[in-house]
Coordinates of C-alpha atoms in Angstrom, one line a residue:
M268 CA 19.2 64.1 110.2
N269 CA 17.7 61.7 107.7
F270 CA 15.2 58.9 107.9
R271 CA 12.2 57.4 106.0
E272 CA 10.3 55.9 108.9
L273 CA 8.7 57.3 112.1
Y274 CA 7.1 55.5 114.9
V275 CA 4.8 57.3 117.4
N276 CA 3.8 55.5 120.6
G277 CA 4.8 52.1 119.1
K278 CA 2.9 52.6 115.8
K279 CA 4.1 53.5 112.4
A280 CA 3.2 57.1 111.5
I281 CA 2.3 57.9 107.9
R282 CA 4.8 59.6 105.7
S283 CA 2.9 62.4 104.0
R284 CA 1.2 61.1 100.9
S285 CA -1.3 62.0 98.2
T286 CA -3.7 59.1 98.9
E287 CA -5.0 57.4 102.0
V288 CA -3.1 54.3 103.1
G289 CA -3.9 51.4 100.9
Q290 CA -5.1 53.5 98.0
Y291 CA -3.5 54.7 94.8
D292 CA -4.3 57.0 91.9
T293 CA -3.5 56.0 88.3
I294 CA -1.2 57.9 85.9
V295 CA -2.6 59.4 82.7
T296 CA 0.2 58.2 80.4
T297 CA 3.9 58.2 79.9
N298 CA 6.2 59.6 77.2
P299 CA 8.6 56.6 77.5
Y300 CA 11.2 57.2 74.9
N301 CA 14.4 55.4 75.8
V302 CA 17.0 57.8 77.3
G303 CA 19.2 59.0 74.5
D304 CA 16.7 58.5 71.7
S305 CA 15.5 61.5 69.7
N306 CA 12.4 62.9 71.4
P307 CA 10.9 66.2 70.3
E308 CA 8.8 66.4 73.4
G309 CA 11.8 67.1 75.7
G310 CA 12.7 63.7 77.0
P311 CA 10.8 60.9 78.9
Y312 CA 8.3 61.9 81.5
I313 CA 5.2 60.8 83.3
V314 CA 1.9 62.5 82.9
L315 CA -0.5 63.0 85.9
K316 CA -3.8 64.8 86.4
A317 CA -3.0 68.3 87.6
D318 CA -5.6 68.2 90.4
E319 CA -3.8 65.2 91.9
V320 CA -0.5 67.0 92.3
A321 CA -1.7 69.3 95.1
G322 CA 0.5 72.3 94.0
L323 CA 3.8 70.4 94.1
D324 CA 6.6 71.5 91.8
G325 CA 9.4 69.2 92.8
D326 CA 11.7 72.2 93.5
K327 CA 13.0 70.9 96.8
G328 CA 14.2 67.6 95.3
D329 CA 12.8 65.4 98.1
Q330 CA 9.3 64.7 96.7
E331 CA 8.8 61.2 95.5
L332 CA 6.6 59.3 93.1
F333 CA 5.8 55.7 94.0
L334 CA 5.0 54.0 90.7
N335 CA 3.7 50.4 90.6
N336 CA 4.5 48.9 87.2
S337 CA 3.3 45.3 86.8
W338 CA 5.3 43.2 89.3
T339 CA 7.6 46.1 90.4
G340 CA 7.3 48.9 92.9
N341 CA 9.5 51.9 92.1
V342 CA 10.5 55.0 94.2
L343 CA 11.2 57.8 91.8
R344 CA 12.5 61.1 93.1
I345 CA 11.0 64.1 91.4
K346 CA 13.1 66.6 89.6
E347 CA 10.5 68.9 88.2
I348 CA 6.7 69.2 87.7
V349 CA 5.5 71.4 84.8
N350 CA 2.3 71.9 82.9
D351 CA 1.6 69.6 80.0
T352 CA 0.5 70.8 76.6
V353 CA -3.0 69.3 77.4
E354 CA -5.0 71.4 79.9
G355 CA -5.5 69.7 83.3
R356 CA -2.4 67.6 83.1
V357 CA 1.2 67.9 84.3
R358 CA 4.5 66.3 83.3
V359 CA 6.7 64.8 86.0
Y360 CA 10.5 64.7 85.3
L361 CA 12.7 62.4 87.4
Q362 CA 16.1 62.7 89.0
E363 CA 19.1 60.5 88.1
P364 CA 19.9 57.6 88.2
E365 CA 16.3 56.4 88.3
F366 CA 15.4 58.6 85.3
T367 CA 17.7 56.6 83.0
I368 CA 17.1 53.2 84.5
I369 CA 13.3 53.1 84.5
F370 CA 12.9 54.5 81.0
N371 CA 15.5 52.1 79.6
R372 CA 14.2 49.1 81.5
P373 CA 12.4 46.8 79.0
H374 CA 10.7 44.4 81.5
P375 CA 8.3 45.7 82.7
W376 CA 8.5 48.7 80.4
V377 CA 7.1 51.8 81.9
G378 CA 5.1 52.6 78.7
N379 CA 2.4 50.5 77.2
Y380 CA 3.8 47.2 78.4
R381 CA 0.7 45.1 77.8
G382 CA -0.1 46.6 74.4
S383 CA -3.5 47.7 75.5
G384 CA -3.3 51.1 74.0
H385 CA -3.1 53.0 77.3
V386 CA -1.1 53.1 80.5
T387 CA -2.8 52.8 83.9
H388 CA 0.0 52.3 86.4
A389 CA -0.9 52.9 90.0
Y390 CA 1.0 55.7 91.8
L391 CA 1.1 58.0 94.8
L392 CA 3.1 61.0 95.7
E393 CA 5.0 61.1 99.0
N394 CA 7.1 63.3 101.2
A395 CA 6.0 66.9 100.9
Y396 CA 4.7 69.4 103.5
E397 CA 1.8 70.2 101.2
L398 CA 0.6 66.6 101.4
I399 CA 0.0 66.6 105.2
D400 CA -3.8 66.5 105.6
L401 CA -4.5 63.6 108.0
E402 CA -3.7 62.9 111.6
N403 CA -0.4 61.0 112.1
E404 CA 1.1 62.2 108.9
W405 CA 4.6 63.6 108.9
Y406 CA 7.2 65.3 106.7
L407 CA 11.0 65.7 107.2
D408 CA 12.4 68.9 105.7
T409 CA 16.1 67.9 105.5
A410 CA 17.2 71.4 104.3
K411 CA 15.8 72.9 107.5
N412 CA 16.4 69.9 109.7
T413 CA 12.8 70.1 110.8
L414 CA 10.2 67.3 111.3
Y415 CA 6.5 68.2 110.9
F416 CA 3.9 65.9 112.4
K417 CA 0.1 66.3 112.5
A418 CA -0.7 65.0 116.0
P419 CA -4.1 63.5 116.7
A420 CA -6.4 65.6 118.9
G421 CA -5.5 65.2 122.6
M422 CA -1.9 64.0 122.0
T423 CA 0.6 65.7 124.3
M424 CA 4.0 65.5 122.4
S425 CA 6.0 65.9 125.6
E426 CA 4.5 62.6 126.8
T427 CA 4.8 60.9 123.5
E428 CA 7.5 58.4 122.4
V429 CA 8.8 59.1 118.9
V430 CA 11.3 56.8 117.2
A431 CA 13.2 57.8 114.1
P432 CA 15.3 54.8 113.1
Q433 CA 18.9 55.5 112.2
V434 CA 20.5 52.1 111.8
E435 CA 20.2 49.8 108.7
T436 CA 21.5 46.6 110.2
L437 CA 20.7 45.8 113.9
V438 CA 22.6 42.4 114.0
E439 CA 25.3 41.1 111.7
V440 CA 26.7 37.6 112.0
N441 CA 29.6 37.3 109.5
G442 CA 32.7 35.1 109.6
G443 CA 34.4 37.3 107.0
S444 CA 35.4 34.4 104.7
L445 CA 34.3 30.9 103.8
D446 CA 37.4 29.6 105.7
T447 CA 36.5 31.3 109.0
P448 CA 32.7 30.8 109.5
V449 CA 30.8 31.7 112.6
T450 CA 29.2 28.5 114.0
G451 CA 26.7 27.4 116.5
L452 CA 25.0 30.6 117.6
T453 CA 21.4 30.7 118.8
F454 CA 19.1 33.8 118.8
Q455 CA 16.0 33.0 120.8
G456 CA 13.2 35.0 122.5
L457 CA 14.3 38.4 121.2
S458 CA 12.6 41.4 119.7
F459 CA 14.1 43.2 116.7
Q460 CA 12.6 46.6 115.8
H461 CA 13.3 49.9 114.1
S462 CA 15.8 49.7 111.3
T463 CA 15.9 52.0 108.3
W464 CA 17.1 52.0 104.7
L465 CA 18.1 55.2 103.0
V466 CA 19.0 54.1 99.4
P467 CA 15.6 55.0 98.0
R468 CA 16.0 58.6 99.3
E469 CA 19.5 58.9 98.1
E470 CA 19.3 57.1 94.7
G471 CA 15.7 56.3 94.1
L472 CA 14.7 52.7 93.6
V473 CA 13.9 50.9 90.3
D474 CA 13.0 47.3 91.1
G475 CA 14.3 44.3 89.1
Q476 CA 12.1 41.8 90.8
S477 CA 11.4 41.0 94.5
L478 CA 13.3 44.0 95.8
Q479 CA 16.5 43.3 94.0
Y480 CA 16.9 46.8 92.8
M481 CA 18.6 48.0 89.5
W482 CA 21.6 50.2 89.4
S483 CA 22.0 49.7 85.6
A484 CA 19.6 48.8 82.8
N485 CA 19.5 49.2 79.0
K486 CA 16.9 48.5 76.3
S487 CA 18.7 45.3 75.3
N488 CA 17.6 43.9 78.7
E489 CA 21.0 43.8 80.3
I490 CA 20.2 44.3 83.9
Y491 CA 22.4 44.7 87.0
V492 CA 20.9 44.6 90.5
R493 CA 21.9 45.2 94.1
R494 CA 20.7 43.6 97.3
S495 CA 18.6 45.6 99.8
A496 CA 19.8 46.1 103.3
A497 CA 18.6 43.8 106.1
A498 CA 18.0 44.3 109.8
F499 CA 19.4 40.9 110.7
Y500 CA 22.2 39.8 108.3
V501 CA 24.1 36.5 108.2
A502 CA 27.0 35.5 105.9
C503 CA 29.8 32.9 106.3
A504 CA 28.1 31.1 109.1
D505 CA 26.7 27.7 109.9
H506 CA 24.4 26.0 112.4
I507 CA 22.8 29.3 113.3
R508 CA 19.4 29.0 115.0
V509 CA 16.9 31.9 114.9
E510 CA 13.9 30.8 116.9
N511 CA 10.9 32.2 118.7
N512 CA 11.8 35.8 118.0
E513 CA 9.8 38.9 116.9
F514 CA 10.8 40.9 113.9
T515 CA 8.6 44.0 113.4
N516 CA 8.8 47.6 112.2
L517 CA 11.9 46.9 110.1
V518 CA 13.1 48.1 106.7
A519 CA 14.0 46.8 104.1
V520 CA 14.5 43.1 104.7
A521 CA 13.9 41.6 108.1
L522 CA 16.1 38.5 108.1
D523 CA 18.8 37.8 105.4
F524 CA 21.2 34.8 105.0
E525 CA 23.2 35.9 102.0
Y526 CA 26.1 33.5 101.3
G527 CA 28.4 30.9 102.8
T528 CA 25.7 29.6 105.2
H529 CA 24.5 26.0 105.8
D530 CA 22.5 23.9 108.2
D531 CA 20.8 26.8 109.8
V532 CA 17.3 26.9 111.3
I533 CA 14.8 29.8 111.1
K534 CA 11.9 28.6 113.2
N535 CA 8.8 29.7 115.2
N536 CA 9.4 33.4 114.5
T537 CA 6.8 36.1 114.0
I538 CA 7.7 38.5 111.2
E539 CA 5.3 41.3 110.6
N540 CA 4.9 45.0 109.6
I541 CA 8.1 44.9 107.4
G542 CA 8.9 47.5 104.8
G543 CA 10.4 44.9 102.3
N544 CA 11.0 41.2 102.2
G545 CA 10.4 39.0 105.3
I546 CA 13.0 36.2 105.1
Q547 CA 15.6 36.2 102.3
I548 CA 18.0 33.4 101.6
G549 CA 20.9 33.1 99.2
K550 CA 22.5 35.1 96.4
F551 CA 20.5 36.3 93.4
T552 CA 23.6 37.0 91.2
Q553 CA 27.3 36.3 91.8
D554 CA 27.8 40.0 92.5
E555 CA 26.4 43.3 91.5
N556 CA 28.6 43.4 88.4
T557 CA 27.1 40.2 87.1
E558 CA 24.2 40.6 84.7
Y559 CA 21.1 39.2 86.4
H560 CA 20.2 36.6 83.7
V561 CA 23.6 34.8 84.3
A562 CA 23.1 31.6 86.3
Y563 CA 24.7 31.7 89.7
N564 CA 27.0 28.7 90.2
P565 CA 30.1 29.6 92.2
A566 CA 33.4 27.9 91.9
D567 CA 33.4 27.2 95.6
P568 CA 30.2 25.4 96.6
R569 CA 30.6 26.5 100.2
E570 CA 29.3 29.8 99.1
I571 CA 25.9 28.4 98.3
C572 CA 23.3 28.6 101.1
T573 CA 22.7 24.9 101.7
N574 CA 20.4 22.8 103.9
E575 CA 18.6 25.7 105.4
L576 CA 15.3 25.1 107.3
V577 CA 12.7 27.9 107.2
I578 CA 9.8 26.4 109.2
N579 CA 6.8 27.2 111.4
N580 CA 7.1 31.0 111.0
T581 CA 4.3 33.5 110.8
V582 CA 5.1 36.1 108.1
Q583 CA 2.5 38.8 107.5
Y584 CA 2.0 42.4 106.4
I585 CA 5.3 42.6 104.6
G586 CA 6.1 45.0 101.7
Q587 CA 4.5 47.8 103.6
Q588 CA 6.8 50.3 101.8
Y589 CA 8.2 48.4 98.9
V590 CA 5.4 46.6 97.1
S591 CA 7.4 44.2 95.0
S592 CA 8.5 42.4 98.2
V593 CA 8.0 38.7 99.1
A594 CA 7.3 37.1 102.4
I595 CA 9.9 34.3 102.0
I596 CA 12.3 34.5 99.1
A597 CA 15.4 32.5 98.1
G598 CA 17.7 33.3 95.2
Y599 CA 19.8 30.2 94.3
P600 CA 19.6 28.0 97.4
R601 CA 20.5 24.3 97.6
N602 CA 18.4 21.8 99.6
I603 CA 16.3 24.5 101.3
T604 CA 13.2 23.5 103.1
I605 CA 10.4 26.1 103.4
A606 CA 7.7 24.3 105.4
N607 CA 4.7 24.9 107.7
N608 CA 4.9 28.7 107.5
T609 CA 1.7 30.8 107.7
I610 CA 1.9 33.7 105.3
A611 CA -0.7 36.5 104.8
H612 CA -1.1 40.0 103.4
A613 CA 1.8 40.3 100.9
P614 CA 1.7 42.9 98.1
Y615 CA 3.4 40.5 95.6
S616 CA 4.2 36.8 95.8
A617 CA 4.1 34.9 99.1
I618 CA 7.0 32.5 98.5
S619 CA 9.6 32.8 95.7
V620 CA 12.5 30.4 95.0
G621 CA 14.9 30.9 92.1
Y622 CA 16.2 33.8 90.0
G623 CA 17.8 34.4 86.6
W624 CA 15.2 33.1 84.2
T625 CA 17.7 30.5 83.0
A626 CA 17.7 26.8 82.0
T627 CA 21.4 26.6 82.6
P628 CA 22.4 24.3 85.4
N629 CA 23.3 26.3 88.5
A630 CA 23.6 26.1 92.3
M631 CA 20.1 24.9 92.9
S632 CA 18.8 21.4 93.6
G633 CA 16.7 19.6 96.1
N634 CA 14.5 22.5 97.2
K635 CA 11.3 21.7 99.1
I636 CA 8.2 23.9 99.6
L637 CA 5.8 22.0 101.8
R638 CA 2.6 22.5 103.8
N639 CA 2.6 26.3 103.9
D640 CA -0.6 28.1 104.6
I641 CA -0.8 31.1 102.1
G642 CA -3.6 33.7 101.9
W643 CA -4.2 37.3 100.8
F644 CA -1.2 37.8 98.6
S645 CA -0.8 39.9 95.4
Q646 CA -2.7 42.8 97.1
V647 CA -0.9 45.6 95.2
T648 CA 1.2 44.3 92.3
D649 CA 0.6 41.5 89.9
D650 CA 2.0 38.7 87.7
S651 CA 2.5 36.9 91.0
G652 CA 2.1 33.5 92.5
A653 CA 1.3 32.1 96.0
I654 CA 4.4 30.1 95.2
Y655 CA 6.6 31.5 92.5
T656 CA 9.7 29.8 91.0
L657 CA 12.3 30.5 88.4
S658 CA 15.1 28.7 86.5
N659 CA 16.5 25.2 86.5
Q660 CA 16.3 23.8 90.1
G661 CA 18.2 20.6 89.4
S662 CA 16.8 17.3 90.7
G663 CA 14.8 16.5 93.8
S664 CA 12.8 19.7 94.2
L665 CA 9.3 19.3 95.6
M666 CA 6.2 21.5 95.9
A667 CA 3.6 19.6 98.0
E668 CA 0.6 19.9 100.3
N669 CA 0.6 23.7 100.4
Y670 CA -2.8 25.3 101.2
V671 CA -3.5 28.5 99.1
H672 CA -6.7 30.5 99.7
D673 CA -8.4 33.9 99.7
Y674 CA -6.8 35.9 96.9
T675 CA -8.0 37.8 93.9
K676 CA -6.8 40.3 91.3
N677 CA -6.3 43.6 93.0
Q678 CA -7.9 46.7 91.5
W679 CA -4.6 48.2 90.2
A680 CA -3.3 45.0 88.6
E681 CA -2.2 44.8 85.0
Y682 CA -1.7 41.0 85.2
P683 CA -3.7 38.5 87.3
A684 CA -2.4 36.6 90.3
N685 CA -1.7 32.9 90.0
G686 CA -1.8 30.0 92.4
F687 CA 1.3 27.9 91.7
Y688 CA 3.5 29.8 89.2
L689 CA 6.4 27.9 87.9
D690 CA 7.7 30.7 85.7
E691 CA 10.4 30.9 83.1
Q692 CA 12.7 27.9 82.8
T693 CA 11.5 26.3 86.1
M694 CA 12.4 22.7 86.0
G695 CA 13.1 19.9 88.5
Y696 CA 10.0 20.0 90.6
T697 CA 7.5 17.4 91.6
V698 CA 4.2 19.1 92.2
V699 CA 1.6 17.1 94.1
N700 CA -1.3 17.4 96.6
N701 CA -1.5 21.2 96.8
V702 CA -4.9 22.8 97.7
L703 CA -6.3 25.9 96.1
A704 CA -9.6 27.1 97.6
N705 CA -11.9 30.1 98.0
T706 CA -10.4 32.3 95.3
A707 CA -12.0 34.2 92.4
N708 CA -11.8 32.8 88.9
I709 CA -8.8 34.8 87.9
G710 CA -5.3 34.0 86.6
A711 CA -4.2 30.4 86.4
D712 CA -4.3 27.8 89.1
Y713 CA -1.1 26.2 87.9
V714 CA 1.4 27.8 85.4
Q715 CA 4.3 25.7 84.1
R716 CA 7.0 27.1 81.8
G717 CA 9.6 24.4 82.1
S718 CA 9.9 20.6 82.6
N719 CA 8.5 19.4 85.9
T720 CA 6.5 16.4 87.2
Y721 CA 2.9 17.4 87.8
L722 CA 1.0 14.6 89.6
G723 CA -2.1 16.5 90.6
D724 CA -3.6 18.9 93.1
F725 CA -6.9 19.8 94.6
L726 CA -7.8 22.9 92.7
R727 CA -10.8 25.1 93.4
V728 CA -12.3 22.8 96.0
N729 CA -14.6 23.3 98.9
V730 CA -12.2 22.3 101.7
S731 CA -15.1 21.5 104.1
E732 CA -16.5 19.0 101.6
N733 CA -13.3 17.3 100.5
E734 CA -11.7 15.0 103.2
D735 CA -8.3 14.9 101.6
A736 CA -8.1 18.6 100.9
N737 CA -9.3 19.4 104.4
A738 CA -6.6 17.1 105.9
I739 CA -3.9 19.0 103.9
A740 CA -5.3 22.4 105.0
V741 CA -5.3 21.4 108.7
A742 CA -1.7 20.1 108.5
S743 CA -0.5 23.3 106.7
G744 CA 0.9 26.4 108.3
V745 CA 2.2 26.9 111.8
Q746 CA 1.8 23.8 114.0
D747 CA 2.1 23.3 117.7
Y748 CA 5.3 21.5 118.8
L749 CA 6.6 21.0 115.2
R750 CA 10.0 19.3 115.2
T751 CA 12.6 19.8 112.5
T752 CA 12.4 16.1 111.8
D753 CA 8.7 16.5 110.9
T754 CA 9.3 18.6 107.8
L755 CA 10.2 16.1 105.1
K756 CA 7.9 13.2 104.7
P757 CA 6.9 10.9 101.8
V758 CA 3.9 12.3 99.9
L759 CA 1.5 9.7 98.5
Y760 CA -0.7 10.8 95.6
R761 CA -2.3 7.6 94.3
S762 CA -1.9 3.9 94.1
T763 CA -2.5 1.4 91.2
L764 CA -3.0 -2.3 91.4
T765 CA -2.0 -4.5 88.4
G766 CA -2.3 -8.2 89.2
N767 CA -0.4 -8.6 92.5
R768 CA 1.8 -5.6 91.9
V769 CA 1.2 -2.2 93.5
T770 CA 2.5 1.1 92.1
L771 CA 2.5 4.1 94.4
E772 CA 2.9 7.6 92.9
G773 CA 4.0 10.7 94.8
Y774 CA 7.2 11.9 96.3
F775 CA 9.5 9.5 98.1
P776 CA 12.9 10.8 99.3
L777 CA 15.8 8.8 97.9
E778 CA 17.8 9.3 101.1
E779 CA 15.8 6.6 102.9
T780 CA 13.7 3.5 102.1
P781 CA 10.0 4.2 102.3
N782 CA 8.1 2.4 105.0
V783 CA 5.2 0.8 103.0
V784 CA 2.3 -0.5 105.1
F785 CA -1.0 -2.0 104.0
T786 CA -4.1 -2.7 106.1
G787 CA -4.9 -6.4 106.5
G788 CA -7.9 -8.2 108.1
S789 CA -5.9 -8.8 111.2
G790 CA -3.8 -5.5 111.3
E791 CA -1.0 -3.8 109.5
L792 CA 1.0 -5.6 106.8
K793 CA 4.5 -4.2 106.3
V794 CA 6.3 -4.6 103.0
T795 CA 9.7 -6.1 103.5
E796 CA 11.1 -5.7 99.9
L797 CA 10.5 -3.1 97.2
L798 CA 10.6 -3.8 93.5
E799 CA 11.5 -0.2 92.6
H800 CA 12.1 3.0 94.4
T801 CA 12.5 6.3 92.5
E802 CA 11.7 9.8 93.6
N803 CA 8.2 9.7 92.2
T804 CA 7.4 5.9 92.2
V805 CA 7.5 3.0 94.6
K806 CA 6.6 -0.6 93.4
C807 CA 6.0 -3.7 95.5
F808 CA 4.0 -6.9 95.7
L809 CA 0.6 -6.7 97.4
P810 CA 0.9 -8.5 100.7
E811 CA -1.3 -11.5 101.1
G812 CA -4.3 -10.6 103.2
A813 CA -4.4 -6.9 102.3
V814 CA -7.8 -5.3 102.3
A815 CA -9.0 -3.2 99.4
G816 CA -9.9 0.4 100.1
P817 CA -9.2 4.1 99.4
V818 CA -5.7 5.6 99.9
S819 CA -5.7 7.6 103.1
G820 CA -3.2 9.7 105.0
R821 CA -1.7 11.8 102.2
S822 CA 1.5 12.8 104.0
G823 CA 4.1 10.5 105.6
V824 CA 2.1 7.3 104.9
C825 CA 3.0 5.0 102.0

């Protein structure tokens, strides 16, 4: 018998731990020599305060140290705990393979990564009988095949429902090859619960980023990652609809479309209380034997997850076990639309698109992140973004009319959180009309580390006092009766009049001609001919009789 999750009367029980839920201690320091280097102190180890270890010695081999290091959450199985040379401290030695991987991983280095002169990574200890001290805590002794559970006062175990998940993947939709896809299935009105994932218990877990976990790393920053298991898994399939379902109490990923998928719809679902990522789309590397900085661009474009719609979902309380998780994440998608989702309570970033940290042209283009309502993210880890992107995303990508609010730098963070974080080599985006409100003065509102078109946003505004920002906030997130055809609309940022010529700036899809309408003294005046139409500009003559006034209707009106 082996499991990492336990549910009692429908609620998740607490795996025995050294701190209360939502709290961490901080390590004293590390001795982070790279594995194989000369080290007179006896090899790499982590130093903790002795009084925080509660008499543990690591001798059973199933005790774990959860270490939060910058943007990563790591599960490190303990090999041995011994007294340090300094009184009141202990050294924690780790099992393989995580011992070699985490001490060789350069980014983020487990040592003094920020150069501040000390190390303050957050941590907790988990999975030991000695750590049971609160009601609803449990410990599984695999050697004795015995489960220990501290029942609340008054609970009668013979009348109690206890679920110990045993299955990693509850549903798999897989055509088996690109030539034989599954097509046209709909999953609607269902509840998916109680999956498990045992890799962290069997191998430990050293995160690369966003729960793509490392199986090899060296100090030259050559990194190889694997994909986490999913409760609902799709590959080699198209025109799949996942609508109006509940995904809850699942580990590691709730819903995963990995490769060979196109024209699918993920809509109106509630995804909450998830151990890892909420929704995951596309590959992050060609395969686990491809170094993770190498751009993904398969020889057969049918492999690329293309034209996927992720719309009108509620995704909250994800990353409940693995704190580098993201609510909605896409590796290298093409023409994905992530729109009108409500996202809250994420330990790391809320939405992430792209991987690889590369300027090399790759599978991505035309990705759209629109009108999402994002709050309370970056609650455990750091160097995050409400919307986080990486790498060259080709042409036609758009980040518009997202409403980001209510976040701050958490107490364990080594880096701040950011609003709109276009990280290394991100290029190809038009960024316009996003709203940032009700947040502390931390991090950066907008980070750009590549070539993108930034037209302007509403940053640090009082939504109740700004008509345009309020309109964007109201139209963001889950909406009643949202149609798939409502997702991609023109986005107007500003207009300029020069003589009798009008220049409109914003985002205007090239696939169709914008409908440009002005207000006249006797009603609407429709433009019948455009002088110019690009992705970011529309030019036309001012119709005779047009009335001067402010631009109104930020979305879908030109």
